[in-house]
Each structure stands twice: as structure tokens, then as C-alpha cells.
């Protein structure tokens, strides 16, 4: 069965936590038209504060995408992985895996706050959005409302 994976990574610093910077960041899309990718690849979209949140795109090996995908006899089991050293926001209780039927898709969002190991640099932030469709879908599928939405964003003060 066909699986379409899109990973949208948005990153910023405290300069984009309020005012005009936050308005530009919040206007950044969380879904894009999905180009046809070879099997085993995901559509990767990166947007950062340093580039004015302009998207840059390309293929990414599916093994590098932090999601677990498993075909379970007519359903796709999807579970986003949390980066091991990313303690903020706290994720004591994670949601269960999403299970998709053919033609369905999930949008899963996770956010992070990072600091340097010695605390010498300011905090930085990242929002990961995983758009994953099961079965044959239109390339504009990720521009619509998802069948399943999992919001694991938390406070990152």
C-alpha cells in the first residue's frame, strides 16, 4: 500500500516569540502539496527564522524521519518519536498511535525547546509537523483538514 510522508520543520529563536516575528512564524504553513517521491523517501520542508520562514524542500530518507510506520493488515499504525534529549515540554503521557485506513491521513505535531549544553546560547525552538497519508491520495491532500489530528505541543516558555 502507498504511504506519503511529509515532514515540516519550523525553527526559531526568542526574536520570533512575539510581535512581527511571531506573526510571520504563525503564518508559516504546516502542510504543502506533496510531490511524488520514490519509495523510501519523505518530502522534507524546512522553514527557519533566519530565512524569514521561507520554505526549502527536498527528499529525506524515510529512515531519518522520527516516526514509526507499520502496516497492520489494511491499517497503517503511525507513532511519532520524541527526540531523546528533548525534555521540554515534558511529555509524561503520550497519546496512542494513530491507525489509518486507506485514504486517510494524520497530522501529528510536536514542539521542542533547546538550549546549549553549557547554557551559553539563548534558547531555540522547533515545531515538527508530520503529515502522513495511507493509500493513494491527491498531491494536495496535506492542504486540507486531516482525518486524524494529534497535537502534542506543550508550553515551552
Steps between C-alpha positions, in 0.01 A plus 500: 500500500623850419613727787564874456713669767567871540711647781471875556765638736463860620772652723543835672657688792353738755501777236196328346312439824306825485399787273575493128731200529229292664248612237734379220568175684132433568419566133740225387305209344491159667413316179614520138414333171687170502720427200528139388789341686680175438411222737694536826512881489307778673432856389702717741418871540717724718407855605707708737506846648838569335342450155186702577301172525534443126467126431786297357408148392657175395489125547601338828566132555196359680729338759605852613142611570420461873177303455422132526287363217364146497249341265261296713293308247307778327577773754807717542623548856671840546690611810724808511824455692619758750864602484672337799679810634207736458353538844284802430214504499456206737319205340394281789209342320521456126196439280452156346601425143267615223355224284408599146279330242581539130425857386544649850781720628636629830662829598717454810666802664777511762692802628835535673715749686878465482789661681874459464665242723673771705213746486711752308255552214138609510222249473383391160169342407371254243164375381491166318190426296463154351239461228453133412248352255415136444400379155473695178430871567504824299822699521301785668372277781713673766338835418165373636381404848653176627296190580690474831675786682741430787615813684794434731602865522560622850622809685861587415535836678 
